[in-house]
Short mmCIF file of C-alpha atoms in Angstrom, two decimals:
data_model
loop_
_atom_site.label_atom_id
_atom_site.label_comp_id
_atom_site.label_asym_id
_atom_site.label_seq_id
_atom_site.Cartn_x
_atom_site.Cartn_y
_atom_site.Cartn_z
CA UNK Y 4 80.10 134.17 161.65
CA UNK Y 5 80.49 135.88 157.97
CA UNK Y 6 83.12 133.26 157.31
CA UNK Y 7 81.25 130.45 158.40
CA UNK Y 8 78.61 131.97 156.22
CA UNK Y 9 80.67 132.92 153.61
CA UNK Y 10 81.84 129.38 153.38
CA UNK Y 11 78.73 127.87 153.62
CA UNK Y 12 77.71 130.10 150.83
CA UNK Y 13 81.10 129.44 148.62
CA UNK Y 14 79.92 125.52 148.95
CA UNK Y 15 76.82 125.40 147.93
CA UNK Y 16 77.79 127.76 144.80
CA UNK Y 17 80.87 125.18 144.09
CA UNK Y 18 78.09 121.83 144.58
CA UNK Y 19 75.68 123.87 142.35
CA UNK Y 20 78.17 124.79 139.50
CA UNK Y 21 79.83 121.48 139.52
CA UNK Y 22 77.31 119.12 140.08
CA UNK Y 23 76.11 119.45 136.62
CA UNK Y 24 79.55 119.41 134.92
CA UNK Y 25 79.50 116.24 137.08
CA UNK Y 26 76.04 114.50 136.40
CA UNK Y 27 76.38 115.67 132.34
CA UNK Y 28 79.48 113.46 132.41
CA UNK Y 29 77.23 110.84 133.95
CA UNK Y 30 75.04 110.98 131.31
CA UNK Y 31 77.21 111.05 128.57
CA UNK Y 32 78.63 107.41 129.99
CA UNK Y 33 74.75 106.19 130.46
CA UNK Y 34 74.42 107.17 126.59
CA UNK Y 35 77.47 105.53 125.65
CA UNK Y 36 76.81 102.31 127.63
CA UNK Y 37 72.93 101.88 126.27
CA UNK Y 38 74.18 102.74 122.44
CA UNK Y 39 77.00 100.39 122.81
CA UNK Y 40 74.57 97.57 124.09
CA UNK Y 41 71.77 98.37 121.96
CA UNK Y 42 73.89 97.85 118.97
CA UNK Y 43 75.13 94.47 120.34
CA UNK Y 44 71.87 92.73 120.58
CA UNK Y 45 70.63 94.74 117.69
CA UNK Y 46 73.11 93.57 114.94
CA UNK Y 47 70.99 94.82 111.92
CA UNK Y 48 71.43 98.66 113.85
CA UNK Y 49 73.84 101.05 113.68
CA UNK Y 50 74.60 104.39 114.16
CA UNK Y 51 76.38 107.22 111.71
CA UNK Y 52 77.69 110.40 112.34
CA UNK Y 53 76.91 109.98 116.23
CA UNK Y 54 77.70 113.59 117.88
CA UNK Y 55 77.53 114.17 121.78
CA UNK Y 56 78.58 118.07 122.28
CA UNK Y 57 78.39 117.88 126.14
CA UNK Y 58 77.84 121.55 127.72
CA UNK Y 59 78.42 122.69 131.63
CA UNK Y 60 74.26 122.49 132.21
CA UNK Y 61 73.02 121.12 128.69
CA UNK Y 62 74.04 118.67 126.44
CA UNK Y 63 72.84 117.94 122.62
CA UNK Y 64 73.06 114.09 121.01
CA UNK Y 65 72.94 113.72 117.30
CA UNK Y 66 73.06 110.66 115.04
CA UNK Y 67 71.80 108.94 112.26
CA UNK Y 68 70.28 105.25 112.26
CA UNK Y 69 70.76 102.84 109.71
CA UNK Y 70 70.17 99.50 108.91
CA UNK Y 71 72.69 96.17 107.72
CA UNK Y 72 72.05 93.52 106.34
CA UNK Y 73 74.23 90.74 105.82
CA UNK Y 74 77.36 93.21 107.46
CA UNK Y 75 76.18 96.20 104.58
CA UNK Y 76 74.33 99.22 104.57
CA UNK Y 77 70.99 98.62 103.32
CA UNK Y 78 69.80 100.75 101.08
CA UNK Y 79 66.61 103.42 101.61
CA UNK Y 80 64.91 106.33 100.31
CA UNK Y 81 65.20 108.33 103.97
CA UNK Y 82 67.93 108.47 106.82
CA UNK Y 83 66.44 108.47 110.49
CA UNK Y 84 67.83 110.62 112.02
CA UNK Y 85 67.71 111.49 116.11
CA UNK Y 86 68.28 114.22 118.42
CA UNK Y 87 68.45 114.49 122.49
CA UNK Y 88 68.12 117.80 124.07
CA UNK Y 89 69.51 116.32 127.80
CA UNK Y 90 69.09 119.43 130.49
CA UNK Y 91 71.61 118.64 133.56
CA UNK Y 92 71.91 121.80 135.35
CA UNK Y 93 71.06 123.46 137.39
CA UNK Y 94 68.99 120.53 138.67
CA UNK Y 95 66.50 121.97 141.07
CA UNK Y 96 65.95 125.11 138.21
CA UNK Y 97 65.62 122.67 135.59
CA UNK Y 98 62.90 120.16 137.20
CA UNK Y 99 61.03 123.40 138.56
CA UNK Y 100 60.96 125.18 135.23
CA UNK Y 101 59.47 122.27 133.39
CA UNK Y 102 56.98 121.13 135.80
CA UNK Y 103 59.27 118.06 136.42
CA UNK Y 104 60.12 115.73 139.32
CA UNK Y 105 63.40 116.15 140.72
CA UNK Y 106 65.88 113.85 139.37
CA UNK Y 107 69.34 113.59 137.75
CA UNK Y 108 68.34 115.39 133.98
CA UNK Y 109 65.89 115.53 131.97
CA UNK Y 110 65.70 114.27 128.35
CA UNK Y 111 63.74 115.67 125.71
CA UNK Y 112 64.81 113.07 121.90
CA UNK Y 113 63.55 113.55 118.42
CA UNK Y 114 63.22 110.80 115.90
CA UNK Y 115 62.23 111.67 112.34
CA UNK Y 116 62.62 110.54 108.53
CA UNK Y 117 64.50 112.88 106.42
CA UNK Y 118 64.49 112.00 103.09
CA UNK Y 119 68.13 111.36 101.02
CA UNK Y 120 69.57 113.55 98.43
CA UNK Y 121 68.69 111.52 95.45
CA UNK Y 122 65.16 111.21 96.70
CA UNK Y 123 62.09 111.64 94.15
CA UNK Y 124 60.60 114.67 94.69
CA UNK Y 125 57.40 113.41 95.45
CA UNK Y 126 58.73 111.07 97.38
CA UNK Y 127 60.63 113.24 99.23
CA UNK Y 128 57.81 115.82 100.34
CA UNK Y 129 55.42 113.09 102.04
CA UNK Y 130 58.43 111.66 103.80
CA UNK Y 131 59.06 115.24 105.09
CA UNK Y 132 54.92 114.88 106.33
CA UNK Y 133 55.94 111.98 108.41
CA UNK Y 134 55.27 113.40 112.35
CA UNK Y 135 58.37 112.23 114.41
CA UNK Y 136 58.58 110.15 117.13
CA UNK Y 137 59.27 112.18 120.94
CA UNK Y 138 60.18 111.38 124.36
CA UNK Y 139 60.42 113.38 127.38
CA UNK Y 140 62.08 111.31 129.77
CA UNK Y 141 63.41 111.91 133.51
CA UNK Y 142 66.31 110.68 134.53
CA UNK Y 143 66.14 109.70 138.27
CA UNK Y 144 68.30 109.66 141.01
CA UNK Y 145 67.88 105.94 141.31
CA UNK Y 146 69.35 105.14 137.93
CA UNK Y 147 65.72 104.58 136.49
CA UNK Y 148 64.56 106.45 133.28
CA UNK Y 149 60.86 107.36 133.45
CA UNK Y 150 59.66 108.34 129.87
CA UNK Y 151 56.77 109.40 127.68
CA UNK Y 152 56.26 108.97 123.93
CA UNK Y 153 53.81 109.89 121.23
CA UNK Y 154 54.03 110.49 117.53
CA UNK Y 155 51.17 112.78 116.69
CA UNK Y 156 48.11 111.93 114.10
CA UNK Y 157 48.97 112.03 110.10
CA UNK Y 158 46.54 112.12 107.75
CA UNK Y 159 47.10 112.00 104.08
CA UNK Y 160 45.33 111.71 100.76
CA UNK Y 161 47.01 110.82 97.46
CA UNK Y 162 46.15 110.76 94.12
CA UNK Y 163 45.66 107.28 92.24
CA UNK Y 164 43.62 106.38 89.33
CA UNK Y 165 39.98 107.11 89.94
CA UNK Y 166 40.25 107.89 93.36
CA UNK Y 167 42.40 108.95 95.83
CA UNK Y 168 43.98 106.96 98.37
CA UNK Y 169 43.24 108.03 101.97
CA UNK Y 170 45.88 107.25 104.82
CA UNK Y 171 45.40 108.38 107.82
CA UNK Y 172 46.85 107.65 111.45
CA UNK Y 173 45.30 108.38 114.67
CA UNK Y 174 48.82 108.77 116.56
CA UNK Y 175 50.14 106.70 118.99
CA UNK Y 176 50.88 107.13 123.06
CA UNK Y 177 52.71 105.55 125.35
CA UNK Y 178 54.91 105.17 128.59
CA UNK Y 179 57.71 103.63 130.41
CA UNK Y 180 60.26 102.94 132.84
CA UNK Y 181 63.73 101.66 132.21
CA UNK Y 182 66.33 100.76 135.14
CA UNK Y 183 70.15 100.94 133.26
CA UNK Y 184 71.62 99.51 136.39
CA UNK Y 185 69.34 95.83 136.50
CA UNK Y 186 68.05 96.85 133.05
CA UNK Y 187 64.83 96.21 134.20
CA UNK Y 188 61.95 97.99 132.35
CA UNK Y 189 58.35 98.28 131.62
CA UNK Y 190 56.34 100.54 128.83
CA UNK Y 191 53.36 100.15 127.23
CA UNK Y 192 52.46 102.02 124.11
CA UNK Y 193 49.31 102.40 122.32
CA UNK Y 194 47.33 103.01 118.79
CA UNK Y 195 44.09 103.81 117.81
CA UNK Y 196 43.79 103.18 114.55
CA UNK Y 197 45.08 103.07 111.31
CA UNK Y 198 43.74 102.84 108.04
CA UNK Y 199 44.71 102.84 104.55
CA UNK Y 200 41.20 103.28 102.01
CA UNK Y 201 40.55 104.06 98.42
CA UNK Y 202 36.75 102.84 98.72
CA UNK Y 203 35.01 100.43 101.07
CA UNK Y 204 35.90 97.86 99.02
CA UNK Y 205 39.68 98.28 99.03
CA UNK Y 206 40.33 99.21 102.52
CA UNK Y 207 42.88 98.26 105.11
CA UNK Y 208 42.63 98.73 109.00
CA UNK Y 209 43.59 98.85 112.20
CA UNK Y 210 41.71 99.68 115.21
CA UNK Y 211 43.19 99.68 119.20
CA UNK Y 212 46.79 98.23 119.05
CA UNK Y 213 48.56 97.61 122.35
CA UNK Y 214 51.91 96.68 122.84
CA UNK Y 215 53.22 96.27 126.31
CA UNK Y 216 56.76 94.81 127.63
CA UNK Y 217 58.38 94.12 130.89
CA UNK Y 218 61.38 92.55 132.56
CA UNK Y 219 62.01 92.29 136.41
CA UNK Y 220 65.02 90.39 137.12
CA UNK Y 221 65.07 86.90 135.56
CA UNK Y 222 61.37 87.35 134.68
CA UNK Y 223 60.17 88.76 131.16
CA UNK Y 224 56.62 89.68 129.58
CA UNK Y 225 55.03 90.82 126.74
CA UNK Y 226 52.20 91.17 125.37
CA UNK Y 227 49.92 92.63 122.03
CA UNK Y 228 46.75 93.25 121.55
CA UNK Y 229 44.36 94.01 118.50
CA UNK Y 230 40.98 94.85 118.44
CA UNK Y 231 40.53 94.16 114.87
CA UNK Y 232 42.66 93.80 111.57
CA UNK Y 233 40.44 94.15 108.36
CA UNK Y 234 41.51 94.00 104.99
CA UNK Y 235 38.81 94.05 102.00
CA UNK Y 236 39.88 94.37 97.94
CA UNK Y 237 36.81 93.47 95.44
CA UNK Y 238 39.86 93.73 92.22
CA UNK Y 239 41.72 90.75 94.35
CA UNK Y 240 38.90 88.86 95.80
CA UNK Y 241 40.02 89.65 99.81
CA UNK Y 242 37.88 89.43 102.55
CA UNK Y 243 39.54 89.18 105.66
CA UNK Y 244 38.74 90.13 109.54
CA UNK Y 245 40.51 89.40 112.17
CA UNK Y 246 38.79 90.53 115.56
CA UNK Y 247 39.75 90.87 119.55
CA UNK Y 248 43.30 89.05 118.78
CA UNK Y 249 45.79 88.53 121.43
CA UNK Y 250 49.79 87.14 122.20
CA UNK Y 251 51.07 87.14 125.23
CA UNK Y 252 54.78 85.29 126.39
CA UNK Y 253 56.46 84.91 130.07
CA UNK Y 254 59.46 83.81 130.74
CA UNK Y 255 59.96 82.98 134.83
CA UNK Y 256 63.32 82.65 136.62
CA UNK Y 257 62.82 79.90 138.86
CA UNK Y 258 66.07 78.94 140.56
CA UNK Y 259 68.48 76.66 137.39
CA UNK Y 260 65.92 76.73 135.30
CA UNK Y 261 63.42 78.95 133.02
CA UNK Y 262 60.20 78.09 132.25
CA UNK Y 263 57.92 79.84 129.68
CA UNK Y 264 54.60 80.54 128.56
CA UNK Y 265 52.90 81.70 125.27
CA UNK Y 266 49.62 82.33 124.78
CA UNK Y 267 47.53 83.35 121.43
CA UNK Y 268 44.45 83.86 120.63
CA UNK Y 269 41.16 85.63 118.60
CA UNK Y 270 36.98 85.72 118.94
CA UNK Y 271 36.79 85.60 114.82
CA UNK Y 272 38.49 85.36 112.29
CA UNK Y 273 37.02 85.32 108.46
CA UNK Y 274 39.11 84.33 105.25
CA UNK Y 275 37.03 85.03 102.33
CA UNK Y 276 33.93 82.21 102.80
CA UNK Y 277 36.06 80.49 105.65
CA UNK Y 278 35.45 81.59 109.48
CA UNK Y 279 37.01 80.42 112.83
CA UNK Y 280 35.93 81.39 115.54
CA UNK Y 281 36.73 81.77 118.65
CA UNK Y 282 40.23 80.35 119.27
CA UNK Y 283 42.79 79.46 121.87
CA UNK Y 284 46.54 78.15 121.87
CA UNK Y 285 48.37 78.19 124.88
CA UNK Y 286 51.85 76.56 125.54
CA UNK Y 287 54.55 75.71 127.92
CA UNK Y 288 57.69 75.14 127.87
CA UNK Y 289 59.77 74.17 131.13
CA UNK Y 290 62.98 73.26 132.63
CA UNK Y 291 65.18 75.26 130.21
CA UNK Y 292 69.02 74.96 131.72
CA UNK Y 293 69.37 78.61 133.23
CA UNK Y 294 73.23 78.76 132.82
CA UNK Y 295 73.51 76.60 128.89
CA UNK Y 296 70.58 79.44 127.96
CA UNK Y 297 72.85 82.40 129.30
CA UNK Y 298 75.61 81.13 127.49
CA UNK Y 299 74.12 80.30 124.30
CA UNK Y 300 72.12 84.16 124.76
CA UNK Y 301 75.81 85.59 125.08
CA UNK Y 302 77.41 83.58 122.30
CA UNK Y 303 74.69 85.13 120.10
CA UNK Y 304 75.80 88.37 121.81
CA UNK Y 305 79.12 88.53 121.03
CA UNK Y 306 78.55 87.30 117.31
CA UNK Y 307 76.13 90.35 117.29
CA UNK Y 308 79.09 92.33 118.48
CA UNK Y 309 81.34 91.23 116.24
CA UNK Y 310 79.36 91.64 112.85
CA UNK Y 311 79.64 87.47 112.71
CA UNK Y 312 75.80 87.62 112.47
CA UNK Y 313 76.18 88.27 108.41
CA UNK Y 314 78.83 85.99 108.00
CA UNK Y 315 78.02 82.65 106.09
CA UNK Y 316 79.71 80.43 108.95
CA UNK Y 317 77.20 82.17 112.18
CA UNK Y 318 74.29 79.55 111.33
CA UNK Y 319 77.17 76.16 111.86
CA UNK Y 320 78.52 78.07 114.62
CA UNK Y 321 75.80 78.51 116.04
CA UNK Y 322 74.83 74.93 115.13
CA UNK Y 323 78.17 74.11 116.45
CA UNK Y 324 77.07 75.40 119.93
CA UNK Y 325 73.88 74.25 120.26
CA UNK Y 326 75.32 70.79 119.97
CA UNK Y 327 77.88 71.57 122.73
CA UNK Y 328 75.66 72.29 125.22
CA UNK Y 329 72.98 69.97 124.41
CA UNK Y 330 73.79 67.78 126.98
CA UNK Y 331 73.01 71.08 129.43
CA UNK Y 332 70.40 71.81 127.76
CA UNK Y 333 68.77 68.62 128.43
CA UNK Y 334 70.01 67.64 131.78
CA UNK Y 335 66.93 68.76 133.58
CA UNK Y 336 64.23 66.95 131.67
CA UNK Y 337 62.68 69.81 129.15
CA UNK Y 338 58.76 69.31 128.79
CA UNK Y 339 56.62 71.28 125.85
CA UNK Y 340 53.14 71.22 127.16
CA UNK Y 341 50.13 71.76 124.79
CA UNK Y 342 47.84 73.11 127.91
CA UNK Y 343 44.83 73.91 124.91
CA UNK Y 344 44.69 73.88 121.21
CA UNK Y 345 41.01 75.04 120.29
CA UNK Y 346 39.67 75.60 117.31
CA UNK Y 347 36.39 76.36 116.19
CA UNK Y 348 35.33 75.68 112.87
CA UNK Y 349 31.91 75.70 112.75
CA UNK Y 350 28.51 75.37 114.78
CA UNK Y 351 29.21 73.46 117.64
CA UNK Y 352 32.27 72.07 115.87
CA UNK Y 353 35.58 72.81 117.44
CA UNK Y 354 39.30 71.11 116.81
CA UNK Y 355 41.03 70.64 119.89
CA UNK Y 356 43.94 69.03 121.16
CA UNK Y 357 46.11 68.61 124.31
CA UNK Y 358 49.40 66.94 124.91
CA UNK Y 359 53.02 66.84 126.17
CA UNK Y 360 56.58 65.62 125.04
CA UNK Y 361 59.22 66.08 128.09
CA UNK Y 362 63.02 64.42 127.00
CA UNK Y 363 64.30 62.45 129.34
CA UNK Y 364 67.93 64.36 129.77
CA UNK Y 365 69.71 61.25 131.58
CA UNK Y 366 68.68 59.09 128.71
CA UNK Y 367 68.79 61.48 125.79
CA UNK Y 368 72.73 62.37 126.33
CA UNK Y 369 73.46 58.69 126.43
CA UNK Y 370 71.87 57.48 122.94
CA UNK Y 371 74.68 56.78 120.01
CA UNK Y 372 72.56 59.69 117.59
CA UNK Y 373 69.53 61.42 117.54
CA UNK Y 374 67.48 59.05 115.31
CA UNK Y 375 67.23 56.95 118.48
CA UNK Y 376 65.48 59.94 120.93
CA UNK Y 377 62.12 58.19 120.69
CA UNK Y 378 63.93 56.01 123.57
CA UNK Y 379 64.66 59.38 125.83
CA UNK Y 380 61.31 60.78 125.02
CA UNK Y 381 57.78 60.86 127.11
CA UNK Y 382 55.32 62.18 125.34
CA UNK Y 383 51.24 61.54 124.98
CA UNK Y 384 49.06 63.84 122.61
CA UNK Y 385 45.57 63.84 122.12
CA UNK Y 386 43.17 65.44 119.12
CA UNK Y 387 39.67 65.85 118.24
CA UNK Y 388 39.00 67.18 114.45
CA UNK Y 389 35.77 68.05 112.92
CA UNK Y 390 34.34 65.46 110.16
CA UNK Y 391 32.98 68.91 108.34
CA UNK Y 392 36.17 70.58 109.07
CA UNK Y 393 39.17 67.73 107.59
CA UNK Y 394 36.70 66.49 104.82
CA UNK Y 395 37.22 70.00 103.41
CA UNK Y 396 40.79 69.44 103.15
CA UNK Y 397 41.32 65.79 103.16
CA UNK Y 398 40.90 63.10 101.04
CA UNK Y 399 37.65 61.07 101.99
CA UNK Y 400 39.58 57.71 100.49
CA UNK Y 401 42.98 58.87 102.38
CA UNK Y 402 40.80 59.59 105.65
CA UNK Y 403 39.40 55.94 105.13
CA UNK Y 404 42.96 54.77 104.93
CA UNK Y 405 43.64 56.37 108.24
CA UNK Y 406 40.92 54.76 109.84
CA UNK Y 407 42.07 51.33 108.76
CA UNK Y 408 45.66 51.55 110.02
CA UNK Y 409 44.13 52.77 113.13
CA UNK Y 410 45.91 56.19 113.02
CA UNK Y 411 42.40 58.11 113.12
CA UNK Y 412 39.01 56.71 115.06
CA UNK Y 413 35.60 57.78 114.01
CA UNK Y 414 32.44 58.73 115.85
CA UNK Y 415 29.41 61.06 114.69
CA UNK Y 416 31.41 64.16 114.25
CA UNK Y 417 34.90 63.92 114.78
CA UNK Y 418 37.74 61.81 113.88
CA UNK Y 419 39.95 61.13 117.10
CA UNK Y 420 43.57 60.35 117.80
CA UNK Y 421 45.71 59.50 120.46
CA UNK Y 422 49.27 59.14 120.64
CA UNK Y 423 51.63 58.08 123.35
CA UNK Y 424 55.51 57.62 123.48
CA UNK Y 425 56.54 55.27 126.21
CA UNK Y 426 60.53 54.28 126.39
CA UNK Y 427 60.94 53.82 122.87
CA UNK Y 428 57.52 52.19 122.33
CA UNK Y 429 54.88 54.30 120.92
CA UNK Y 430 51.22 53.69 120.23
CA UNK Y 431 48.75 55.41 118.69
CA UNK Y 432 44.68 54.91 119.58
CA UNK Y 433 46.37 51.45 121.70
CA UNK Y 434 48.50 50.00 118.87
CA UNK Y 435 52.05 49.63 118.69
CA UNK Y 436 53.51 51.09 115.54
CA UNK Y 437 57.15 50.93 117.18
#
């Protein structure tokens, strides 16, 4: 019996002591794998002086991020630097001494500005302010990494002219999930406000920014909400207010093809003695070639990979491509759809338009150059614009012009047009311009 004990006990001290030499190898791999990608489809990243000093139960990641442009460093007054504190053993001490779940380890990463050597000193101090950016994140057993953020308020007042300059940030929350097997993931992040004033007449603001993200599968989302953008300056004559404004995109898997949404909007918005308001665009796009997309996504990829992104020949080789697989691209009939343009632009005035041009892939593929894909093309648009609204910007005498060639129709307060694109024949308010 004290053997069988004895070996029971040897075990578990053996799984205990080795499982996190065993899982911090794991993680080291994970970190490798998601910098390597990152840094793919992020070709204007990369990292310096990256430093991974894996331990038996701990493990400490240091870098430095920096930016390229056109395949060089770019230049900047700070270095952003980063550093993960990953805990991997003993698993079951770790989670209970932090108040954690159970899971593989536990991640707690720092991201701050440090300013560079040949900083001004004044300069250099209020970058040293700047709060970082930290995440405690949980590594599960499932492969999925459940995280929190925040980078704490900042407030700051500096000296200019007459009167100072008051910054001051309310901090910003957030949390998310992130799968590194499917590389499915889903976070949502959060501001208050944030506002940069030297008087109430030369102020900028923010108030409630939301940013949220999420892929599952095939299917992607994102969205970003603002409750209001305001920026006054008497000295420059700016008035501007933009309230309760909204984008939102989806992008749906749906057997070969893709087929996306985008959505914007605001209640008001006021340019100096011009407002809008309220306002709606929403459009679709459809039938996208799932497997031409992928490839085109993963010729991007690889140029990414290979620095080709800040080479002079990446836009015709990427032209290049496009052209070869065109043909996929338009096998299965892509149609834009203008679901609702709407405008308003005064009392009870409001531009609006609807409409749709699908390409007719069969057709399109077939025609000797591009100058004839009126004849692979089914389209029909529609528009209704406020007289009060285009006389502001239009020509009365260009308008009347319009009118006569029949590209605009009149009644008592809007000038209408519709267009439609028929096999190569195309009329606009029922006459045949082609």
């Amino acid at each position: 019996m004290k053997k069988v004990l004895g070996g029971i006990i040897l075990l578990i001290l053996v799984l205990l002591m080795g499982a996190p030499w065993y899982i911090g190898k794991q993680v080291q791999t994970f970190y490798t794998q998601i910098t390597e990608e990152s840094l793919q489809q992020n070709p204007t990243l990369d990292i310096k002086d990256l430093d991974y000093q894996r331990g038996w139960f701990s493990s400490v990641i240091t870098g430095t991020i920096t930016f390229k442009t056109m395949g060089d460093d770019l230049a900047l007054p700070a270095d952003i630097r980063f550093k993960s504190d990953v805990i991997h053993g003993p698993v079951f001490w770790a989670a209970l001494s932090s108040g954690s779940a159970m899971g593989l380890a536990l991640d707690h990463s720092t991201v701050w500005i440090e300013p560079v050597a040949e900083s001004d000193p004044e300069m250099a101090a209020m970058i040293k302010e700047i709060p970082p950016f930290e995440m405690k994140s949980l590594i599960g057993f499932n492969k999925t990494i459940s995280s929190v953020y925040s980078i704490a308020a900042y407030a700051k007042s500096i000296e200019s002219g007459s009167s100072p300059v008051n910054i001051d940030f309310a901090g910003l929350t957030g949390n998310g999930t992130f799968n590194w097997g499917s590389k499915d993931f889903d976070f949502k992040a959060e501001m208050p406000s944030f506002s940069i004033k030297e008087s109430e007449n030369e102020a900028f603001i923010i108030d409630s920014l939301t940013l949220s993200a999420a892929k599952a599968g095939g299917d992607t989302s994102a969205r970003y909400d603002i409750a209001k953008i305001a920026c006054n300056s008497k000295a420059a004559n700016i008035h501007f207010v933009l309230d309760k404004a909204y984008v939102e995109a989806l992008s749906k898997e749906a057997g070969e093809v893709y087929n996306s949404t985008l959505e914007t909007g605001f209640d008001r918005l006021v340019n100096n003695y011009v407002t809008f308001a309220p306002a709606k665009l929403e459009l679709m796009l459809d039938n996208l070639d799932k497997a031409s997309i992928d490839t085109l996504r993963e010729t991007i990829n690889e140029a990414a990979a290979s620095d080709a992104m800040g080479s002079e020949m990446y836009g015709m080789m990427l032209m290049g491509k496009v052209m070869e697989l065109l043909p996929e691209i338009l096998k299965r009939d892509p149609k834009l759809t203008l679901t609702t343009l709407s405008l308003g632009t005064g009392d009870d005035e409001t531009l609006t338009a609807t409409g749709y041009a699908k390409i007719l892939g069969e057709q399109a593929i077939n025609l000797p150059s591009a100058a004839f894909i009126a004849q692979a093309l089914d389209a029909e648009f529609e528009a209704a614009l406020p007289k009060a609204f285009l006389n502001n910007f239009v020509d009365l005498g260009q308008l009347m012009q319009l009118m006569d060639q029949g590209l605009l129709v009149s009644d008592e307060m809007y000038y209408r047009t519709k267009a439609i694109v028929k096999e190569g024949h195309v009329t606009i308010n029922g006459n045949t311009i082609m």
